[in-house]
mmCIF file of C-alpha atoms in Angstrom:
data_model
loop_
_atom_site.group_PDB
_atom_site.id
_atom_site.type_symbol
_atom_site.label_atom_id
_atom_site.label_comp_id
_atom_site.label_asym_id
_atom_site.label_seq_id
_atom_site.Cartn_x
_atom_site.Cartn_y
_atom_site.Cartn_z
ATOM 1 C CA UNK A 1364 59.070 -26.481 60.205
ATOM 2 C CA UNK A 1365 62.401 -26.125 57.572
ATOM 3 C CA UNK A 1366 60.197 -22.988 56.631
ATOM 4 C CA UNK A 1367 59.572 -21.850 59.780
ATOM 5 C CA UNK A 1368 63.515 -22.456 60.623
ATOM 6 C CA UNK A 1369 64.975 -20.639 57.968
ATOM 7 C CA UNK A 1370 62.540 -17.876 58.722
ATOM 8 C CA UNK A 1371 64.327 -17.594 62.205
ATOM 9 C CA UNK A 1372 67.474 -18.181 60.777
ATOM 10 C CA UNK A 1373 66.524 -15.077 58.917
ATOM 11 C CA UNK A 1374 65.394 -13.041 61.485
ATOM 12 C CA UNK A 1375 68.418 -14.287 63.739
ATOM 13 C CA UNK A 1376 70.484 -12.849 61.290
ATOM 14 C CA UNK A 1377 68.779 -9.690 60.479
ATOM 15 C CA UNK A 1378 68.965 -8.963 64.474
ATOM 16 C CA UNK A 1379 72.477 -9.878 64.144
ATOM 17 C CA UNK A 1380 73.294 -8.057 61.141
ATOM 18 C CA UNK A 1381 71.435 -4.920 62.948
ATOM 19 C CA UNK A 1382 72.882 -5.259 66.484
ATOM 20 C CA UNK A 1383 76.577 -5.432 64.646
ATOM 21 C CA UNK A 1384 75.550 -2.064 62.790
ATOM 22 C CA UNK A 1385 74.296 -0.703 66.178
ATOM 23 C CA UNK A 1386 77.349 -1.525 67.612
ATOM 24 C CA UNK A 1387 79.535 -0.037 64.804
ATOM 25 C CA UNK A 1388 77.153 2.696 65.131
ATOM 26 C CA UNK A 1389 77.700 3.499 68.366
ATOM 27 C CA UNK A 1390 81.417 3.240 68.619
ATOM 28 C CA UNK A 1391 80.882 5.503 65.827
ATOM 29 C CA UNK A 1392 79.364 7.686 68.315
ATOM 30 C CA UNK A 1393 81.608 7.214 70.862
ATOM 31 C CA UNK A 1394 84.734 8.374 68.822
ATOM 32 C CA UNK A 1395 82.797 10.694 67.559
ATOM 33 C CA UNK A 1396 81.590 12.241 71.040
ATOM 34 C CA UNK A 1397 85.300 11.106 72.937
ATOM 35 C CA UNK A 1398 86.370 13.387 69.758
ATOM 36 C CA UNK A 1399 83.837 16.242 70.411
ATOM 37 C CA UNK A 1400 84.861 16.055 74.106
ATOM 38 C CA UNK A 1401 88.666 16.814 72.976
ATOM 39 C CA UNK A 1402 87.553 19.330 70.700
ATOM 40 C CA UNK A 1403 85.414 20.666 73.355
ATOM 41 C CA UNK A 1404 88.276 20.845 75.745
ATOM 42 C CA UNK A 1405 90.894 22.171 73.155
ATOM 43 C CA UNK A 1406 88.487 25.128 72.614
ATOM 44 C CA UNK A 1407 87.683 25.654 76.584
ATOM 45 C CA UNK A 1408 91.683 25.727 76.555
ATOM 46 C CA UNK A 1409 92.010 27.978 73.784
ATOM 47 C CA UNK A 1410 89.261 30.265 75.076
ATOM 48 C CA UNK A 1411 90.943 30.121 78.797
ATOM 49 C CA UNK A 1412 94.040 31.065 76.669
ATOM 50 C CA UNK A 1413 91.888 34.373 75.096
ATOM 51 C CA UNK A 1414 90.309 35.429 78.214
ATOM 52 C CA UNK A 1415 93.748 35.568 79.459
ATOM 53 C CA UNK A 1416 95.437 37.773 76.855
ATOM 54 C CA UNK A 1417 92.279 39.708 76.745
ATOM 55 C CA UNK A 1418 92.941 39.982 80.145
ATOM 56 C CA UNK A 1419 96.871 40.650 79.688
ATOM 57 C CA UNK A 1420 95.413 43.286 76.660
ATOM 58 C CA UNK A 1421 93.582 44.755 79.428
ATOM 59 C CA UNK A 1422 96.081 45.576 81.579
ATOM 60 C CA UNK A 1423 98.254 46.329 79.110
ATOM 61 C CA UNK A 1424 96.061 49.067 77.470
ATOM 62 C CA UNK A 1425 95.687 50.791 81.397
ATOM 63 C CA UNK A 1426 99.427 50.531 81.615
ATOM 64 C CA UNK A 1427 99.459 52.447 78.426
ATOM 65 C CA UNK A 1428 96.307 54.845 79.620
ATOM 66 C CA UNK A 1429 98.468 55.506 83.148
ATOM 67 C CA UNK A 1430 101.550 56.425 81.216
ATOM 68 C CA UNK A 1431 99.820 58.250 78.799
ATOM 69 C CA UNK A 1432 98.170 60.394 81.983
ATOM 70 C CA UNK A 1433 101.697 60.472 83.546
ATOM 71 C CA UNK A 1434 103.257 61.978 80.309
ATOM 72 C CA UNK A 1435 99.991 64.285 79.813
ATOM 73 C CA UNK A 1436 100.754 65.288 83.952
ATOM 74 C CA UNK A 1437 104.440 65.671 83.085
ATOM 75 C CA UNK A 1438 103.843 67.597 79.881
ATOM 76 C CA UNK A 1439 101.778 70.314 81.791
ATOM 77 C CA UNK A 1440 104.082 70.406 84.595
ATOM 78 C CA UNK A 1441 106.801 71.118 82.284
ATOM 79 C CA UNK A 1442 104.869 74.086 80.569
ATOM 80 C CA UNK A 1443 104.199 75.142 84.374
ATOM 81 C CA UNK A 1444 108.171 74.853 84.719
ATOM 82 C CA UNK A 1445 108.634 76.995 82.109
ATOM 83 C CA UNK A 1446 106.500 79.517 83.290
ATOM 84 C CA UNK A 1447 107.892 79.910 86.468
ATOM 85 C CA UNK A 1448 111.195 79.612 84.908
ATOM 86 C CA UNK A 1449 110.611 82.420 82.807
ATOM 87 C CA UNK A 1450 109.387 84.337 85.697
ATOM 88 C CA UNK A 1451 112.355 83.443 87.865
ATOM 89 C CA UNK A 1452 114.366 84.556 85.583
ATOM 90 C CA UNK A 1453 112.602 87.959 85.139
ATOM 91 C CA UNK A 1454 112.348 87.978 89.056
ATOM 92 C CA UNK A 1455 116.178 87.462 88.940
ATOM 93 C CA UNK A 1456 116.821 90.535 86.462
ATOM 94 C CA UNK A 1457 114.918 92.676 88.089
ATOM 95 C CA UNK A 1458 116.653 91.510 91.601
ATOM 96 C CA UNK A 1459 120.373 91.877 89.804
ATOM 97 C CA UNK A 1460 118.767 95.723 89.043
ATOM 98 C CA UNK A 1461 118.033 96.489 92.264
ATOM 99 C CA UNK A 1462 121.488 95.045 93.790
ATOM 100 C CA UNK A 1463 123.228 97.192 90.996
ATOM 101 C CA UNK A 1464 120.994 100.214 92.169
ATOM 102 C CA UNK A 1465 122.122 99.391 95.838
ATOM 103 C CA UNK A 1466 125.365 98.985 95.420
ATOM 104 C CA UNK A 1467 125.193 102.359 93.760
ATOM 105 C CA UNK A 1468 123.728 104.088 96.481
ATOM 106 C CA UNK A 1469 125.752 102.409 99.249
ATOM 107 C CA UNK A 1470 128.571 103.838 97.762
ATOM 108 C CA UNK A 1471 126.932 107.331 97.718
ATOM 109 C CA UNK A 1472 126.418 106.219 101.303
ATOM 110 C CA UNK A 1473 129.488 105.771 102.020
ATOM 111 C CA UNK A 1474 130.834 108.307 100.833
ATOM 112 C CA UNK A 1475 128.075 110.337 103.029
ATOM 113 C CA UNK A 1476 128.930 108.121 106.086
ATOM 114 C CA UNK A 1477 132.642 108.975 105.681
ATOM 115 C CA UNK A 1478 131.742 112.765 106.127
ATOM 116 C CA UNK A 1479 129.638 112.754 108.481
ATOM 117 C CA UNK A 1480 131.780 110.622 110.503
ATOM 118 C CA UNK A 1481 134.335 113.473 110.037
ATOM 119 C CA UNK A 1482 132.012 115.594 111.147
ATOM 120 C CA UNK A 1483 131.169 114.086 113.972
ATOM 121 C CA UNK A 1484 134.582 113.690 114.790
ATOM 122 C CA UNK A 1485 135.455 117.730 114.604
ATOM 123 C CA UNK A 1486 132.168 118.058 116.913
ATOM 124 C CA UNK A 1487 133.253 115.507 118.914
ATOM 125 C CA UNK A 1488 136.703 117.339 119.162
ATOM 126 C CA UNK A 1489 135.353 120.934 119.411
ATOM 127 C CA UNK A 1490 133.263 119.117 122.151
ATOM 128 C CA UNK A 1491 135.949 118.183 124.031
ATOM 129 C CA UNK A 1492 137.920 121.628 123.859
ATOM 130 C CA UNK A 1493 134.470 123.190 125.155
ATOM 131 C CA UNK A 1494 134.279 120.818 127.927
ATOM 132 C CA UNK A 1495 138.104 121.119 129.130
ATOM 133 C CA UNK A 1496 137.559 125.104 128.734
ATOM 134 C CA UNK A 1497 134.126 124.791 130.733
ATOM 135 C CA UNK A 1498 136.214 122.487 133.476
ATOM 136 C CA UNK A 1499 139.253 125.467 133.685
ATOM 137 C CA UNK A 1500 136.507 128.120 133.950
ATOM 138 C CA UNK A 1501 135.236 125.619 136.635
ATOM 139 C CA UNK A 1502 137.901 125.436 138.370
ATOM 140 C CA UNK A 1503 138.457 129.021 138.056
ATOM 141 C CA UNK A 1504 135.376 130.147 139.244
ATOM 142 C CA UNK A 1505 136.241 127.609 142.311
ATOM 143 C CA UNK A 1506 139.643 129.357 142.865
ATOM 144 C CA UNK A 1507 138.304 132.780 142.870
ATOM 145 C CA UNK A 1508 135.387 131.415 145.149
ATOM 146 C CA UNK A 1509 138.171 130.211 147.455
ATOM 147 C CA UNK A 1510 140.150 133.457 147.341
ATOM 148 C CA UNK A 1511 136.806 135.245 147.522
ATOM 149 C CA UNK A 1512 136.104 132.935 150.799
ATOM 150 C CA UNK A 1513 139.221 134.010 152.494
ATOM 151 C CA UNK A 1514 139.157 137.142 151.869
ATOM 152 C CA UNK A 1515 136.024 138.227 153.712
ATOM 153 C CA UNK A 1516 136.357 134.935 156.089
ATOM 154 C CA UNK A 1517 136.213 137.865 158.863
ATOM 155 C CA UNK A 1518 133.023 139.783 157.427
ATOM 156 C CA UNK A 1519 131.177 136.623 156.271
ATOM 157 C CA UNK A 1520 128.183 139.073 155.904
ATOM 158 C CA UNK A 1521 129.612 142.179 154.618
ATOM 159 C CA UNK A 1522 129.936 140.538 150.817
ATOM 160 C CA UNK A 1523 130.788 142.295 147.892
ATOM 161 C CA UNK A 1524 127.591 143.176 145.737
ATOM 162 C CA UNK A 1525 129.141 142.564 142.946
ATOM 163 C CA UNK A 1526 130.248 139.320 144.237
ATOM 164 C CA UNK A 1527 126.896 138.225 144.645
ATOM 165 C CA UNK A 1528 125.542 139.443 141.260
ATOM 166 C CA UNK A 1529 128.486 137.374 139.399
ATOM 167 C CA UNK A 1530 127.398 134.422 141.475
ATOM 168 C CA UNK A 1531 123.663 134.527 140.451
ATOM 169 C CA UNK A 1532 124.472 135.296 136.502
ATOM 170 C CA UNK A 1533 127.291 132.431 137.344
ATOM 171 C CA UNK A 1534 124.388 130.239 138.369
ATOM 172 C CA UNK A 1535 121.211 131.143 135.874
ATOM 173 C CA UNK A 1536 123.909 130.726 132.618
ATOM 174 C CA UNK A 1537 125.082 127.758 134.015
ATOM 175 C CA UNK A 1538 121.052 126.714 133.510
ATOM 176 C CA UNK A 1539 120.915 126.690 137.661
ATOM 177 C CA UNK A 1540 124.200 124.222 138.286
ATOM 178 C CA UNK A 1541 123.766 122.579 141.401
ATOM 179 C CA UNK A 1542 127.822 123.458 141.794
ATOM 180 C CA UNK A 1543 127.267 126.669 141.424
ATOM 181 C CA UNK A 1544 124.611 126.455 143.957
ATOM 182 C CA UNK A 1545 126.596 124.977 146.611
ATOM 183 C CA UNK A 1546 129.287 127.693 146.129
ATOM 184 C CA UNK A 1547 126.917 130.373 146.798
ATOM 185 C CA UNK A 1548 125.312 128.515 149.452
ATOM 186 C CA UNK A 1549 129.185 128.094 151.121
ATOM 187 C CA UNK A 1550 130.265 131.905 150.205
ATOM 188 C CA UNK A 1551 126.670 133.028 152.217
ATOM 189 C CA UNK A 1552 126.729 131.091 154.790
ATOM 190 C CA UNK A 1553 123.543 129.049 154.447
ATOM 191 C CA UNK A 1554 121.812 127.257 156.984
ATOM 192 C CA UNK A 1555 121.125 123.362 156.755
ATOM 193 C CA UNK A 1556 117.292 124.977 156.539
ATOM 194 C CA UNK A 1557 118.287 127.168 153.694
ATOM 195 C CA UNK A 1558 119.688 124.611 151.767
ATOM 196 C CA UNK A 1559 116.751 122.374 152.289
ATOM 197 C CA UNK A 1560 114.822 125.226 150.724
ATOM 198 C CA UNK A 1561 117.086 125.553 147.776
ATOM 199 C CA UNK A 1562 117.269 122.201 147.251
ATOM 200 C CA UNK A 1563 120.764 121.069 148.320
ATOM 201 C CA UNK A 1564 119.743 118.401 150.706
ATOM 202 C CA UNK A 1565 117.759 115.575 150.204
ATOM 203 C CA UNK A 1566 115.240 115.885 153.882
ATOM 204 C CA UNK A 1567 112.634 117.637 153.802
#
């Protein structure tokens, strides 16, 4: 029975002895995993913090892309500046050229314009002087007409011959004056029918 007592006894304290180094065991464990679980969580953290500037890198590097297009676009557009710079500014030579050439012949125009204005001015003048001499003549012819009319008021169809050929050549160098027409048509006496013939009145 004392054997069989000390053999529990024993065992008691074998069980003991192994439930106290389970125990230590598993606290063991427990740090270890409560530690592991930190760790775990520092490195989700730290990889949350690299997918982050990876994603910050990201953006960055199409910031850079865009204003390395940008500077690319602006580059060309300033060699395409140039170009039409430079052919502005032959445009603008050749312009200046043609204004000098213009101006050159304006004045040559001018001058031109100046005599022909003076020319037109002695025509205009000599113009004049031939239309008062054609309005005397007029008024001549019209006088003499008159004179004419009262002279042979008593034979109104006993005329001169001569008269009457002055009057025609009067009125065929005068390119058929209608004046010249009525003056005949008073000096001969015409009828309202004659002059509708000749074309002195508008019936008819």
């Amino acid at each position: 029975l004392l054997e069989r007592s000390s053999q529990e006894d024993e065992v008691f304290s074998e069980t003991t002895a192994h439930a106290q180094e389970l125990q230590g065991l598993t606290e063991q464990l427990r740090a270890e995993l409560t530690s592991s679980m930190a760790e775990c969580d520092k490195l989700r953290s730290t990889l949350t913090m690299r997918e982050q500037e990876v994603l910050n890198l990201q953006v960055a590097l199409g910031q850079y892309y865009a204003e390395v297009e940008a500077k690319e676009k602006q580059a060309a557009e300033l060699v395409a500046t140039r170009v039409q710079l430079t052919t502005r500014t032959s445009e603008m030579d050749t312009l200046q050229t043609d204004l000098q050439r213009q101006a050159e012949a304006l004045k040559v125009s001018e001058a031109e314009r100046g005599r022909a204005e003076s020319l037109a001015r002695q025509q205009m003048e000599q113009s004049n002087r031939m239309a008062a001499q054609v309005a005397s003549m007029r008024r001549t012819l019209e006088t003499s007409m008159q004179k004419l009319a009262k002279m042979n008021c008593d034979n109104e169809m006993m005329l001169d011959r001569r008269i009457v050929v002055k009057l025609l050549v009067t009125f065929f160098e005068r390119n058929q004056s209608w004046e010249v027409l009525a003056l005949i048509a008073r000096m001969l006496s015409f009828t309202d029918e004659d002059k509708q013939r000749v074309g002195l009145t508008k019936d008819g």
